[in-house]
Amino acid sequence: MFTDFAKPYIGIIDNGALYRKPFVILYTALAALNLLSILGVLGFMFKGGIALIITGLFMIFALWIGFQLWWDRRTKVNSFATPGSEFVALPVFSHLVQTMGEWTGTFVAIAGTGASLGGLIGSIGSGGGGGYGNPLAQFSNLGFAGLIACPIVGFLILILSRAIAEQIRALVAVANNTRNIERNTAR
């Protein structure tokens, strides 16, 4: 009892469950937050004309995709840190970096494009003031450039986050392989 009291807790740390389970909860919460945000978008999109309606529709679509992304990735967190592995926190963290980048890139590509389109439509006949009252005003003021730039920037965010996540996982794989080679040559 004196030396084994904390053994279950230490086992949870060692097998990676301490790192995986909170991330599953976090991913579930972020999925739910995307769904709740749709209600917020519905609250503003009917208060300012066609520009806000178009922007709102694109935002709702982006949030729906975001919900599905977080919901899907929550089931995949467990495959990134296998029980018995010496390195358990970095693979889970790399998955978070990748998923955050996927969500951000997708949101910028879809919602940014929608806000740019909404800004263009809203500026027709208003002297270019289409961004007023738009929660994504920085995108809506981009005009035609935003229609091209937002999908490209979103894609670049996707690539960058995936590359960073893969570098982290590659580092872990090299460390694991080095450890395995060391064990095999010691025999």
mmCIF file with all atom_site columns, N, CA, C and O in Angstrom, residues 118-171:
data_model
loop_
_atom_site.group_PDB
_atom_site.id
_atom_site.type_symbol
_atom_site.label_atom_id
_atom_site.label_alt_id
_atom_site.label_comp_id
_atom_site.label_asym_id
_atom_site.label_entity_id
_atom_site.label_seq_id
_atom_site.pdbx_PDB_ins_code
_atom_site.Cartn_x
_atom_site.Cartn_y
_atom_site.Cartn_z
_atom_site.occupancy
_atom_site.B_iso_or_equiv
_atom_site.pdbx_formal_charge
_atom_site.auth_seq_id
_atom_site.auth_comp_id
_atom_site.auth_asym_id
_atom_site.auth_atom_id
_atom_site.pdbx_PDB_model_num
ATOM 1   N N  . GLY A 1 118 ? -19.984 38.361 -49.807 1.00 0.00 ? 118 GLY A N  1
ATOM 2   C CA . GLY A 1 118 ? -20.988 39.204 -49.160 1.00 0.00 ? 118 GLY A CA 1
ATOM 3   C C  . GLY A 1 118 ? -20.592 40.671 -49.190 1.00 0.00 ? 118 GLY A C  1
ATOM 4   O O  . GLY A 1 118 ? -21.423 41.552 -49.403 1.00 0.00 ? 118 GLY A O  1
ATOM 5   N N  . GLY A 1 119 ? -19.309 40.939 -48.969 1.00 0.00 ? 119 GLY A N  1
ATOM 6   C CA . GLY A 1 119 ? -18.823 42.318 -49.034 1.00 0.00 ? 119 GLY A CA 1
ATOM 7   C C  . GLY A 1 119 ? -18.940 42.912 -50.420 1.00 0.00 ? 119 GLY A C  1
ATOM 8   O O  . GLY A 1 119 ? -19.292 44.080 -50.583 1.00 0.00 ? 119 GLY A O  1
ATOM 9   N N  . LEU A 1 120 ? -18.656 42.107 -51.427 1.00 0.00 ? 120 LEU A N  1
ATOM 10  C CA . LEU A 1 120 ? -18.806 42.586 -52.808 1.00 0.00 ? 120 LEU A CA 1
ATOM 11  C C  . LEU A 1 120 ? -20.261 42.905 -53.121 1.00 0.00 ? 120 LEU A C  1
ATOM 12  O O  . LEU A 1 120 ? -20.565 43.951 -53.695 1.00 0.00 ? 120 LEU A O  1
ATOM 13  N N  . ILE A 1 121 ? -21.144 42.004 -52.746 1.00 0.00 ? 121 ILE A N  1
ATOM 14  C CA . ILE A 1 121 ? -22.567 42.234 -53.006 1.00 0.00 ? 121 ILE A CA 1
ATOM 15  C C  . ILE A 1 121 ? -23.074 43.418 -52.195 1.00 0.00 ? 121 ILE A C  1
ATOM 16  O O  . ILE A 1 121 ? -23.839 44.246 -52.690 1.00 0.00 ? 121 ILE A O  1
ATOM 17  N N  . GLY A 1 122 ? -22.625 43.513 -50.947 1.00 0.00 ? 122 GLY A N  1
ATOM 18  C CA . GLY A 1 122 ? -23.055 44.623 -50.095 1.00 0.00 ? 122 GLY A CA 1
ATOM 19  C C  . GLY A 1 122 ? -22.531 45.970 -50.546 1.00 0.00 ? 122 GLY A C  1
ATOM 20  O O  . GLY A 1 122 ? -23.136 47.006 -50.265 1.00 0.00 ? 122 GLY A O  1
ATOM 21  N N  . SER A 1 123 ? -21.402 45.972 -51.253 1.00 0.00 ? 123 SER A N  1
ATOM 22  C CA . SER A 1 123 ? -20.828 47.244 -51.694 1.00 0.00 ? 123 SER A CA 1
ATOM 23  C C  . SER A 1 123 ? -21.475 47.772 -52.972 1.00 0.00 ? 123 SER A C  1
ATOM 24  O O  . SER A 1 123 ? -21.269 48.925 -53.327 1.00 0.00 ? 123 SER A O  1
ATOM 25  N N  . ILE A 1 124 ? -22.248 46.939 -53.638 1.00 0.00 ? 124 ILE A N  1
ATOM 26  C CA . ILE A 1 124 ? -22.916 47.387 -54.859 1.00 0.00 ? 124 ILE A CA 1
ATOM 27  C C  . ILE A 1 124 ? -23.929 48.472 -54.487 1.00 0.00 ? 124 ILE A C  1
ATOM 28  O O  . ILE A 1 124 ? -24.837 48.248 -53.701 1.00 0.00 ? 124 ILE A O  1
ATOM 29  N N  . GLY A 1 125 ? -23.728 49.606 -55.011 1.00 0.00 ? 125 GLY A N  1
ATOM 30  C CA . GLY A 1 125 ? -24.642 50.724 -54.779 1.00 0.00 ? 125 GLY A CA 1
ATOM 31  C C  . GLY A 1 125 ? -24.459 51.423 -53.442 1.00 0.00 ? 125 GLY A C  1
ATOM 32  O O  . GLY A 1 125 ? -25.209 52.313 -53.106 1.00 0.00 ? 125 GLY A O  1
ATOM 33  N N  . SER A 1 126 ? -23.435 51.010 -52.673 1.00 0.00 ? 126 SER A N  1
ATOM 34  C CA . SER A 1 126 ? -23.248 51.672 -51.382 1.00 0.00 ? 126 SER A CA 1
ATOM 35  C C  . SER A 1 126 ? -21.915 52.406 -51.301 1.00 0.00 ? 126 SER A C  1
ATOM 36  O O  . SER A 1 126 ? -21.480 52.775 -50.228 1.00 0.00 ? 126 SER A O  1
ATOM 37  N N  . GLY A 1 127 ? -21.260 52.553 -52.414 1.00 0.00 ? 127 GLY A N  1
ATOM 38  C CA . GLY A 1 127 ? -19.995 53.283 -52.416 1.00 0.00 ? 127 GLY A CA 1
ATOM 39  C C  . GLY A 1 127 ? -18.868 52.499 -51.770 1.00 0.00 ? 127 GLY A C  1
ATOM 40  O O  . GLY A 1 127 ? -17.917 53.072 -51.283 1.00 0.00 ? 127 GLY A O  1
ATOM 41  N N  . GLY A 1 128 ? -18.947 51.186 -51.736 1.00 0.00 ? 128 GLY A N  1
ATOM 42  C CA . GLY A 1 128 ? -17.865 50.363 -51.209 1.00 0.00 ? 128 GLY A CA 1
ATOM 43  C C  . GLY A 1 128 ? -17.944 50.119 -49.724 1.00 0.00 ? 128 GLY A C  1
ATOM 44  O O  . GLY A 1 128 ? -17.006 49.625 -49.145 1.00 0.00 ? 128 GLY A O  1
ATOM 45  N N  . GLY A 1 129 ? -19.002 50.442 -49.074 1.00 0.00 ? 129 GLY A N  1
ATOM 46  C CA . GLY A 1 129 ? -19.092 50.257 -47.629 1.00 0.00 ? 129 GLY A CA 1
ATOM 47  C C  . GLY A 1 129 ? -19.740 48.963 -47.226 1.00 0.00 ? 129 GLY A C  1
ATOM 48  O O  . GLY A 1 129 ? -20.502 48.935 -46.271 1.00 0.00 ? 129 GLY A O  1
ATOM 49  N N  . GLY A 1 130 ? -19.449 47.873 -47.940 1.00 0.00 ? 130 GLY A N  1
ATOM 50  C CA . GLY A 1 130 ? -20.111 46.605 -47.696 1.00 0.00 ? 130 GLY A CA 1
ATOM 51  C C  . GLY A 1 130 ? -19.699 45.923 -46.412 1.00 0.00 ? 130 GLY A C  1
ATOM 52  O O  . GLY A 1 130 ? -20.325 44.982 -45.990 1.00 0.00 ? 130 GLY A O  1
ATOM 53  N N  . GLY A 1 131 ? -18.632 46.363 -45.762 1.00 0.00 ? 131 GLY A N  1
ATOM 54  C CA . GLY A 1 131 ? -18.155 45.666 -44.577 1.00 0.00 ? 131 GLY A CA 1
ATOM 55  C C  . GLY A 1 131 ? -18.831 46.087 -43.302 1.00 0.00 ? 131 GLY A C  1
ATOM 56  O O  . GLY A 1 131 ? -18.621 45.482 -42.263 1.00 0.00 ? 131 GLY A O  1
ATOM 57  N N  . TYR A 1 132 ? -19.644 47.120 -43.312 1.00 0.00 ? 132 TYR A N  1
ATOM 58  C CA . TYR A 1 132 ? -20.261 47.604 -42.081 1.00 0.00 ? 132 TYR A CA 1
ATOM 59  C C  . TYR A 1 132 ? -21.245 46.593 -41.527 1.00 0.00 ? 132 TYR A C  1
ATOM 60  O O  . TYR A 1 132 ? -22.094 46.089 -42.244 1.00 0.00 ? 132 TYR A O  1
ATOM 61  N N  . GLY A 1 133 ? -21.137 46.302 -40.268 1.00 0.00 ? 133 GLY A N  1
ATOM 62  C CA . GLY A 1 133 ? -22.027 45.370 -39.609 1.00 0.00 ? 133 GLY A CA 1
ATOM 63  C C  . GLY A 1 133 ? -21.689 43.917 -39.861 1.00 0.00 ? 133 GLY A C  1
ATOM 64  O O  . GLY A 1 133 ? -22.321 43.031 -39.327 1.00 0.00 ? 133 GLY A O  1
ATOM 65  N N  . ASN A 1 134 ? -20.679 43.658 -40.658 1.00 0.00 ? 134 ASN A N  1
ATOM 66  C CA . ASN A 1 134 ? -20.287 42.292 -40.986 1.00 0.00 ? 134 ASN A CA 1
ATOM 67  C C  . ASN A 1 134 ? -19.246 41.823 -39.974 1.00 0.00 ? 134 ASN A C  1
ATOM 68  O O  . ASN A 1 134 ? -18.200 42.451 -39.836 1.00 0.00 ? 134 ASN A O  1
ATOM 69  N N  . PRO A 1 135 ? -19.481 40.694 -39.301 1.00 0.00 ? 135 PRO A N  1
ATOM 70  C CA . PRO A 1 135 ? -18.512 40.229 -38.313 1.00 0.00 ? 135 PRO A CA 1
ATOM 71  C C  . PRO A 1 135 ? -17.190 39.784 -38.937 1.00 0.00 ? 135 PRO A C  1
ATOM 72  O O  . PRO A 1 135 ? -16.198 39.687 -38.251 1.00 0.00 ? 135 PRO A O  1
ATOM 73  N N  . LEU A 1 136 ? -17.166 39.532 -40.210 1.00 0.00 ? 136 LEU A N  1
ATOM 74  C CA . LEU A 1 136 ? -15.929 39.205 -40.908 1.00 0.00 ? 136 LEU A CA 1
ATOM 75  C C  . LEU A 1 136 ? -15.527 40.352 -41.831 1.00 0.00 ? 136 LEU A C  1
ATOM 76  O O  . LEU A 1 136 ? -15.128 40.156 -42.964 1.00 0.00 ? 136 LEU A O  1
ATOM 77  N N  . ALA A 1 137 ? -15.612 41.581 -41.310 1.00 0.00 ? 137 ALA A N  1
ATOM 78  C CA . ALA A 1 137 ? -15.410 42.774 -42.131 1.00 0.00 ? 137 ALA A CA 1
ATOM 79  C C  . ALA A 1 137 ? -14.043 42.805 -42.795 1.00 0.00 ? 137 ALA A C  1
ATOM 80  O O  . ALA A 1 137 ? -13.914 43.289 -43.916 1.00 0.00 ? 137 ALA A O  1
ATOM 81  N N  . GLN A 1 138 ? -13.010 42.285 -42.130 1.00 0.00 ? 138 GLN A N  1
ATOM 82  C CA . GLN A 1 138 ? -11.685 42.309 -42.743 1.00 0.00 ? 138 GLN A CA 1
ATOM 83  C C  . GLN A 1 138 ? -11.673 41.490 -44.029 1.00 0.00 ? 138 GLN A C  1
ATOM 84  O O  . GLN A 1 138 ? -10.966 41.818 -44.966 1.00 0.00 ? 138 GLN A O  1
ATOM 85  N N  . PHE A 1 139 ? -12.459 40.421 -44.104 1.00 0.00 ? 139 PHE A N  1
ATOM 86  C CA . PHE A 1 139 ? -12.552 39.640 -45.331 1.00 0.00 ? 139 PHE A CA 1
ATOM 87  C C  . PHE A 1 139 ? -13.483 40.310 -46.336 1.00 0.00 ? 139 PHE A C  1
ATOM 88  O O  . PHE A 1 139 ? -13.228 40.294 -47.531 1.00 0.00 ? 139 PHE A O  1
ATOM 89  N N  . SER A 1 140 ? -14.571 40.893 -45.850 1.00 0.00 ? 140 SER A N  1
ATOM 90  C CA . SER A 1 140 ? -15.540 41.474 -46.776 1.00 0.00 ? 140 SER A CA 1
ATOM 91  C C  . SER A 1 140 ? -14.963 42.690 -47.490 1.00 0.00 ? 140 SER A C  1
ATOM 92  O O  . SER A 1 140 ? -15.417 43.028 -48.573 1.00 0.00 ? 140 SER A O  1
ATOM 93  N N  . ASN A 1 141 ? -13.980 43.341 -46.917 1.00 0.00 ? 141 ASN A N  1
ATOM 94  C CA . ASN A 1 141 ? -13.360 44.495 -47.560 1.00 0.00 ? 141 ASN A CA 1
ATOM 95  C C  . ASN A 1 141 ? -12.298 44.085 -48.580 1.00 0.00 ? 141 ASN A C  1
ATOM 96  O O  . ASN A 1 141 ? -11.746 44.934 -49.256 1.00 0.00 ? 141 ASN A O  1
ATOM 97  N N  . LEU A 1 142 ? -12.008 42.790 -48.695 1.00 0.00 ? 142 LEU A N  1
ATOM 98  C CA . LEU A 1 142 ? -11.015 42.331 -49.660 1.00 0.00 ? 142 LEU A CA 1
ATOM 99  C C  . LEU A 1 142 ? -11.547 42.304 -51.090 1.00 0.00 ? 142 LEU A C  1
ATOM 100 O O  . LEU A 1 142 ? -10.780 42.334 -52.035 1.00 0.00 ? 142 LEU A O  1
ATOM 101 N N  . GLY A 1 143 ? -12.851 42.196 -51.240 1.00 0.00 ? 143 GLY A N  1
ATOM 102 C CA . GLY A 1 143 ? -13.447 42.193 -52.573 1.00 0.00 ? 143 GLY A CA 1
ATOM 103 C C  . GLY A 1 143 ? -13.052 40.986 -53.391 1.00 0.00 ? 143 GLY A C  1
ATOM 104 O O  . GLY A 1 143 ? -12.980 39.867 -52.883 1.00 0.00 ? 143 GLY A O  1
ATOM 105 N N  . PHE A 1 144 ? -12.765 41.237 -54.672 1.00 0.00 ? 144 PHE A N  1
ATOM 106 C CA . PHE A 1 144 ? -12.402 40.142 -55.569 1.00 0.00 ? 144 PHE A CA 1
ATOM 107 C C  . PHE A 1 144 ? -11.133 39.429 -55.110 1.00 0.00 ? 144 PHE A C  1
ATOM 108 O O  . PHE A 1 144 ? -11.001 38.222 -55.283 1.00 0.00 ? 144 PHE A O  1
ATOM 109 N N  . ALA A 1 145 ? -10.199 40.172 -54.544 1.00 0.00 ? 145 ALA A N  1
ATOM 110 C CA . ALA A 1 145 ? -8.962  39.556 -54.060 1.00 0.00 ? 145 ALA A CA 1
ATOM 111 C C  . ALA A 1 145 ? -9.263  38.512 -52.984 1.00 0.00 ? 145 ALA A C  1
ATOM 112 O O  . ALA A 1 145 ? -8.616  37.465 -52.924 1.00 0.00 ? 145 ALA A O  1
ATOM 113 N N  . GLY A 1 146 ? -10.255 38.773 -52.144 1.00 0.00 ? 146 GLY A N  1
ATOM 114 C CA . GLY A 1 146 ? -10.628 37.823 -51.106 1.00 0.00 ? 146 GLY A CA 1
ATOM 115 C C  . GLY A 1 146 ? -11.206 36.539 -51.657 1.00 0.00 ? 146 GLY A C  1
ATOM 116 O O  . GLY A 1 146 ? -11.034 35.467 -51.069 1.00 0.00 ? 146 GLY A O  1
ATOM 117 N N  . LEU A 1 147 ? -11.906 36.646 -52.789 1.00 0.00 ? 147 LEU A N  1
ATOM 118 C CA . LEU A 1 147 ? -12.457 35.447 -53.425 1.00 0.00 ? 147 LEU A CA 1
ATOM 119 C C  . LEU A 1 147 ? -11.361 34.498 -53.877 1.00 0.00 ? 147 LEU A C  1
ATOM 120 O O  . LEU A 1 147 ? -11.554 33.279 -53.924 1.00 0.00 ? 147 LEU A O  1
ATOM 121 N N  . ILE A 1 148 ? -10.212 35.049 -54.195 1.00 0.00 ? 148 ILE A N  1
ATOM 122 C CA . ILE A 1 148 ? -9.072  34.236 -54.625 1.00 0.00 ? 148 ILE A CA 1
ATOM 123 C C  . ILE A 1 148 ? -8.156  33.929 -53.445 1.00 0.00 ? 148 ILE A C  1
ATOM 124 O O  . ILE A 1 148 ? -7.705  32.794 -53.267 1.00 0.00 ? 148 ILE A O  1
ATOM 125 N N  . ALA A 1 149 ? -7.893  34.944 -52.611 1.00 0.00 ? 149 ALA A N  1
ATOM 126 C CA . ALA A 1 149 ? -6.915  34.789 -51.538 1.00 0.00 ? 149 ALA A CA 1
ATOM 127 C C  . ALA A 1 149 ? -7.390  33.874 -50.413 1.00 0.00 ? 149 ALA A C  1
ATOM 128 O O  . ALA A 1 149 ? -6.593  33.091 -49.883 1.00 0.00 ? 149 ALA A O  1
ATOM 129 N N  . CYS A 1 150 ? -8.642  33.945 -50.032 1.00 0.00 ? 150 CYS A N  1
ATOM 130 C CA . CYS A 1 150 ? -9.121  33.150 -48.883 1.00 0.00 ? 150 CYS A CA 1
ATOM 131 C C  . CYS A 1 150 ? -8.977  31.650 -49.099 1.00 0.00 ? 150 CYS A C  1
ATOM 132 O O  . CYS A 1 150 ? -8.469  30.959 -48.211 1.00 0.00 ? 150 CYS A O  1
ATOM 133 N N  . PRO A 1 151 ? -9.382  31.106 -50.244 1.00 0.00 ? 151 PRO A N  1
ATOM 134 C CA . PRO A 1 151 ? -9.157  29.663 -50.441 1.00 0.00 ? 151 PRO A CA 1
ATOM 135 C C  . PRO A 1 151 ? -7.666  29.294 -50.469 1.00 0.00 ? 151 PRO A C  1
ATOM 136 O O  . PRO A 1 151 ? -7.265  28.262 -49.939 1.00 0.00 ? 151 PRO A O  1
ATOM 137 N N  . ILE A 1 152 ? -6.847  30.166 -51.051 1.00 0.00 ? 152 ILE A N  1
ATOM 138 C CA . ILE A 1 152 ? -5.406  29.892 -51.109 1.00 0.00 ? 152 ILE A CA 1
ATOM 139 C C  . ILE A 1 152 ? -4.800  29.938 -49.714 1.00 0.00 ? 152 ILE A C  1
ATOM 140 O O  . ILE A 1 152 ? -4.033  29.044 -49.327 1.00 0.00 ? 152 ILE A O  1
ATOM 141 N N  . VAL A 1 153 ? -5.127  30.962 -48.939 1.00 0.00 ? 153 VAL A N  1
ATOM 142 C CA . VAL A 1 153 ? -4.607  31.071 -47.579 1.00 0.00 ? 153 VAL A CA 1
ATOM 143 C C  . VAL A 1 153 ? -5.098  29.903 -46.723 1.00 0.00 ? 153 VAL A C  1
ATOM 144 O O  . VAL A 1 153 ? -4.333  29.316 -45.956 1.00 0.00 ? 153 VAL A O  1
ATOM 145 N N  . GLY A 1 154 ? -6.362  29.537 -46.865 1.00 0.00 ? 154 GLY A N  1
ATOM 146 C CA . GLY A 1 154 ? -6.883  28.389 -46.137 1.00 0.00 ? 154 GLY A CA 1
ATOM 147 C C  . GLY A 1 154 ? -6.127  27.113 -46.472 1.00 0.00 ? 154 GLY A C  1
ATOM 148 O O  . GLY A 1 154 ? -5.774  26.330 -45.587 1.00 0.00 ? 154 GLY A O  1
ATOM 149 N N  . PHE A 1 155 ? -5.846  26.909 -47.745 1.00 0.00 ? 155 PHE A N  1
ATOM 150 C CA . PHE A 1 155 ? -5.089  25.735 -48.175 1.00 0.00 ? 155 PHE A CA 1
ATOM 151 C C  . PHE A 1 155 ? -3.673  25.765 -47.615 1.00 0.00 ? 155 PHE A C  1
ATOM 152 O O  . PHE A 1 155 ? -3.146  24.735 -47.167 1.00 0.00 ? 155 PHE A O  1
ATOM 153 N N  . LEU A 1 156 ? -3.043  26.936 -47.617 1.00 0.00 ? 156 LEU A N  1
ATOM 154 C CA . LEU A 1 156 ? -1.684  27.060 -47.066 1.00 0.00 ? 156 LEU A CA 1
ATOM 155 C C  . LEU A 1 156 ? -1.664  26.767 -45.562 1.00 0.00 ? 156 LEU A C  1
ATOM 156 O O  . LEU A 1 156 ? -0.719  26.152 -45.059 1.00 0.00 ? 156 LEU A O  1
ATOM 157 N N  . ILE A 1 157 ? -2.699  27.184 -44.853 1.00 0.00 ? 157 ILE A N  1
ATOM 158 C CA . ILE A 1 157 ? -2.798  26.870 -43.425 1.00 0.00 ? 157 ILE A CA 1
ATOM 159 C C  . ILE A 1 157 ? -2.909  25.357 -43.233 1.00 0.00 ? 157 ILE A C  1
ATOM 160 O O  . ILE A 1 157 ? -2.259  24.783 -42.348 1.00 0.00 ? 157 ILE A O  1
ATOM 161 N N  . LEU A 1 158 ? -3.724  24.714 -44.058 1.00 0.00 ? 158 LEU A N  1
ATOM 162 C CA . LEU A 1 158 ? -3.844  23.251 -44.016 1.00 0.00 ? 158 LEU A CA 1
ATOM 163 C C  . LEU A 1 158 ? -2.486  22.579 -44.214 1.00 0.00 ? 158 LEU A C  1
ATOM 164 O O  . LEU A 1 158 ? -2.107  21.686 -43.447 1.00 0.00 ? 158 LEU A O  1
ATOM 165 N N  . ILE A 1 159 ? -1.773  22.987 -45.227 1.00 0.00 ? 159 ILE A N  1
ATOM 166 C CA . ILE A 1 159 ? -0.481  22.378 -45.537 1.00 0.00 ? 159 ILE A CA 1
ATOM 167 C C  . ILE A 1 159 ? 0.515   22.617 -44.415 1.00 0.00 ? 159 ILE A C  1
ATOM 168 O O  . ILE A 1 159 ? 1.229   21.702 -43.988 1.00 0.00 ? 159 ILE A O  1
ATOM 169 N N  . LEU A 1 160 ? 0.589   23.856 -43.930 1.00 0.00 ? 160 LEU A N  1
ATOM 170 C CA . LEU A 1 160 ? 1.554   24.195 -42.893 1.00 0.00 ? 160 LEU A CA 1
ATOM 171 C C  . LEU A 1 160 ? 1.293   23.411 -41.612 1.00 0.00 ? 160 LEU A C  1
ATOM 172 O O  . LEU A 1 160 ? 2.219   22.848 -41.020 1.00 0.00 ? 160 LEU A O  1
ATOM 173 N N  . SER A 1 161 ? 0.045   23.345 -41.188 1.00 0.00 ? 161 SER A N  1
ATOM 174 C CA . SER A 1 161 ? -0.255  22.619 -39.954 1.00 0.00 ? 161 SER A CA 1
ATOM 175 C C  . SER A 1 161 ? 0.015   21.132 -40.118 1.00 0.00 ? 161 SER A C  1
ATOM 176 O O  . SER A 1 161 ? 0.520   20.477 -39.198 1.00 0.00 ? 161 SER A O  1
ATOM 177 N N  . ARG A 1 162 ? -0.293  20.587 -41.267 1.00 0.00 ? 162 ARG A N  1
ATOM 178 C CA . ARG A 1 162 ? -0.028  19.165 -41.512 1.00 0.00 ? 162 ARG A CA 1
ATOM 179 C C  . ARG A 1 162 ? 1.472   18.897 -41.530 1.00 0.00 ? 162 ARG A C  1
ATOM 180 O O  . ARG A 1 162 ? 1.943   17.890 -40.987 1.00 0.00 ? 162 ARG A O  1
ATOM 181 N N  . ALA A 1 163 ? 2.245   19.793 -42.153 1.00 0.00 ? 163 ALA A N  1
ATOM 182 C CA . ALA A 1 163 ? 3.700   19.616 -42.205 1.00 0.00 ? 163 ALA A CA 1
ATOM 183 C C  . ALA A 1 163 ? 4.310   19.670 -40.809 1.00 0.00 ? 163 ALA A C  1
ATOM 184 O O  . ALA A 1 163 ? 5.180   18.856 -40.476 1.00 0.00 ? 163 ALA A O  1
ATOM 185 N N  . ILE A 1 164 ? 3.858   20.604 -39.995 1.00 0.00 ? 164 ILE A N  1
ATOM 186 C CA . ILE A 1 164 ? 4.372   20.701 -38.626 1.00 0.00 ? 164 ILE A CA 1
ATOM 187 C C  . ILE A 1 164 ? 4.010   19.443 -37.845 1.00 0.00 ? 164 ILE A C  1
ATOM 188 O O  . ILE A 1 164 ? 4.860   18.870 -37.140 1.00 0.00 ? 164 ILE A O  1
ATOM 189 N N  . ALA A 1 165 ? 2.775   18.981 -37.975 1.00 0.00 ? 165 ALA A N  1
ATOM 190 C CA . ALA A 1 165 ? 2.342   17.771 -37.270 1.00 0.00 ? 165 ALA A CA 1
ATOM 191 C C  . ALA A 1 165 ? 3.141   16.553 -37.735 1.00 0.00 ? 165 ALA A C  1
ATOM 192 O O  . ALA A 1 165 ? 3.545   15.716 -36.910 1.00 0.00 ? 165 ALA A O  1
ATOM 193 N N  . GLU A 1 166 ? 3.384   16.448 -39.025 1.00 0.00 ? 166 GLU A N  1
ATOM 194 C CA . GLU A 1 166 ? 4.154   15.309 -39.534 1.00 0.00 ? 166 GLU A CA 1
ATOM 195 C C  . GLU A 1 166 ? 5.607   15.368 -39.074 1.00 0.00 ? 166 GLU A C  1
ATOM 196 O O  . GLU A 1 166 ? 6.217   14.318 -38.835 1.00 0.00 ? 166 GLU A O  1
ATOM 197 N N  . GLN A 1 167 ? 6.172   16.562 -38.950 1.00 0.00 ? 167 GLN A N  1
ATOM 198 C CA . GLN A 1 167 ? 7.536   16.681 -38.435 1.00 0.00 ? 167 GLN A CA 1
ATOM 199 C C  . GLN A 1 167 ? 7.618   16.202 -36.987 1.00 0.00 ? 167 GLN A C  1
ATOM 200 O O  . GLN A 1 167 ? 8.569   15.521 -36.606 1.00 0.00 ? 167 GLN A O  1
ATOM 201 N N  . ILE A 1 168 ? 6.620   16.550 -36.198 1.00 0.00 ? 168 ILE A N  1
ATOM 202 C CA . ILE A 1 168 ? 6.591   16.095 -34.810 1.00 0.00 ? 168 ILE A CA 1
ATOM 203 C C  . ILE A 1 168 ? 6.491   14.576 -34.766 1.00 0.00 ? 168 ILE A C  1
ATOM 204 O O  . ILE A 1 168 ? 7.215   13.897 -34.036 1.00 0.00 ? 168 ILE A O  1
ATOM 205 N N  . ARG A 1 169 ? 5.597   14.016 -35.576 1.00 0.00 ? 169 ARG A N  1
ATOM 206 C CA . ARG A 1 169 ? 5.439   12.556 -35.600 1.00 0.00 ? 169 ARG A CA 1
ATOM 207 C C  . ARG A 1 169 ? 6.687   11.870 -36.141 1.00 0.00 ? 169 ARG A C  1
ATOM 208 O O  . ARG A 1 169 ? 7.051   10.772 -35.691 1.00 0.00 ? 169 ARG A O  1
ATOM 209 N N  . ALA A 1 170 ? 7.363   12.479 -37.116 1.00 0.00 ? 170 ALA A N  1
ATOM 210 C CA . ALA A 1 170 ? 8.602   11.900 -37.652 1.00 0.00 ? 170 ALA A CA 1
ATOM 211 C C  . ALA A 1 170 ? 9.681   11.882 -36.568 1.00 0.00 ? 170 ALA A C  1
ATOM 212 O O  . ALA A 1 170 ? 10.427  10.897 -36.455 1.00 0.00 ? 170 ALA A O  1
ATOM 213 N N  . LEU A 1 171 ? 9.756   12.928 -35.789 1.00 0.00 ? 171 LEU A N  1
ATOM 214 C CA . LEU A 1 171 ? 10.722  12.972 -34.689 1.00 0.00 ? 171 LEU A CA 1
ATOM 215 C C  . LEU A 1 171 ? 10.468  11.837 -33.707 1.00 0.00 ? 171 LEU A C  1
ATOM 216 O O  . LEU A 1 171 ? 11.388  11.149 -33.269 1.00 0.00 ? 171 LEU A O  1
#
